[in-house]
XYZ file of C-alpha atoms in Angstrom:
108
model
C -8.840 100.956 -63.519
C -8.117 101.789 -67.122
C -9.494 104.182 -69.704
C -12.707 103.084 -71.351
C -14.543 104.141 -74.480
C -17.176 106.782 -73.744
C -18.027 107.863 -77.295
C -16.631 108.244 -80.793
C -14.856 111.368 -82.000
C -17.329 111.482 -84.899
C -20.226 111.619 -82.404
C -19.010 114.944 -80.993
C -20.190 118.188 -82.546
C -18.136 121.322 -82.037
C -19.093 123.189 -78.831
C -21.950 120.758 -78.096
C -21.413 119.067 -74.714
C -22.526 115.497 -74.101
C -22.884 113.614 -70.835
C -21.230 110.235 -70.344
C -21.087 108.054 -67.227
C -18.122 105.680 -67.197
C -18.481 103.546 -64.073
C -21.351 105.800 -62.969
C -19.209 108.973 -62.859
C -21.005 111.853 -64.623
C -18.607 113.581 -67.036
C -19.178 116.251 -69.685
C -17.257 115.712 -72.931
C -16.766 118.666 -75.271
C -14.994 119.127 -78.600
C -13.946 122.774 -78.692
C -13.673 125.072 -81.710
C -10.104 123.907 -82.355
C -11.108 120.235 -82.321
C -9.584 119.521 -78.902
C -11.655 117.137 -76.774
C -12.087 117.965 -73.092
C -13.650 116.035 -70.214
C -14.739 117.701 -66.976
C -16.994 116.786 -64.077
C -20.606 117.125 -65.185
C -22.080 118.592 -62.004
C -21.896 122.334 -61.338
C -20.327 122.948 -57.939
C -22.838 125.701 -57.138
C -25.904 123.533 -57.641
C -26.794 120.042 -58.753
C -27.002 121.046 -62.430
C -25.600 119.098 -65.388
C -22.934 121.088 -67.228
C -23.638 119.021 -70.344
C -26.814 121.116 -70.657
C -24.763 124.324 -70.594
C -23.294 126.636 -73.182
C -19.751 126.403 -74.557
C -17.837 129.568 -75.345
C -14.144 129.364 -76.161
C -12.514 127.235 -73.463
C -15.385 127.440 -70.953
C -18.740 125.802 -70.348
C -21.418 127.864 -68.635
C -23.992 126.406 -66.260
C -27.389 127.310 -67.674
C -29.021 127.705 -64.263
C -26.894 130.342 -62.526
C -24.326 131.441 -65.107
C -21.066 130.187 -63.613
C -18.569 129.365 -66.364
C -15.963 126.639 -65.810
C -12.609 126.388 -67.583
C -12.321 123.298 -69.767
C -8.571 123.356 -69.091
C -8.507 123.699 -65.289
C -12.067 123.097 -64.116
C -11.930 126.366 -62.160
C -14.984 128.603 -62.135
C -14.440 131.870 -63.960
C -17.164 133.775 -62.108
C -19.596 133.535 -59.198
C -21.758 132.059 -57.832
C -19.608 128.893 -58.124
C -16.265 129.022 -56.345
C -15.193 125.361 -56.271
C -13.647 123.738 -59.367
C -14.943 120.638 -61.143
C -12.528 117.783 -61.895
C -10.772 117.658 -65.255
C -10.196 114.182 -66.688
C -7.461 112.859 -68.927
C -8.743 112.170 -72.448
C -7.130 109.606 -74.735
C -7.986 109.210 -78.420
C -7.561 105.795 -80.042
C -8.633 105.933 -83.669
C -12.219 107.221 -83.460
C -12.659 106.220 -79.812
C -12.667 108.753 -76.968
C -11.308 107.043 -73.851
C -11.576 108.290 -70.266
C -10.573 106.728 -66.963
C -12.961 108.233 -64.395
C -10.386 107.665 -61.647
C -7.651 109.740 -63.340
C -7.888 113.513 -63.156
C -5.416 116.071 -64.423
C -3.107 117.695 -61.916
C -3.902 121.388 -62.130
């Protein structure tokens, strides 16, 4: 499989997560305060909650339901109750297009 367009860079607001589903895989895409675009698995590993509805602070996104924060860089939870990481996807930028291959995760 290859990377596919999931959104435009211009569609992303700083620290405002969005949910995309390339090939049916739920992924949260976030442009952080430094303009870096991250893509992590959208489902909190503690409960079936969408991380795209959470709160971004620095390089983490917090699940609104139970408060676990996940690193945008590693996918690892920073606090309980979650203890399993979410996948982190490779992001490619081509012009204004944000491209993600839902079968390619970063080696952490």
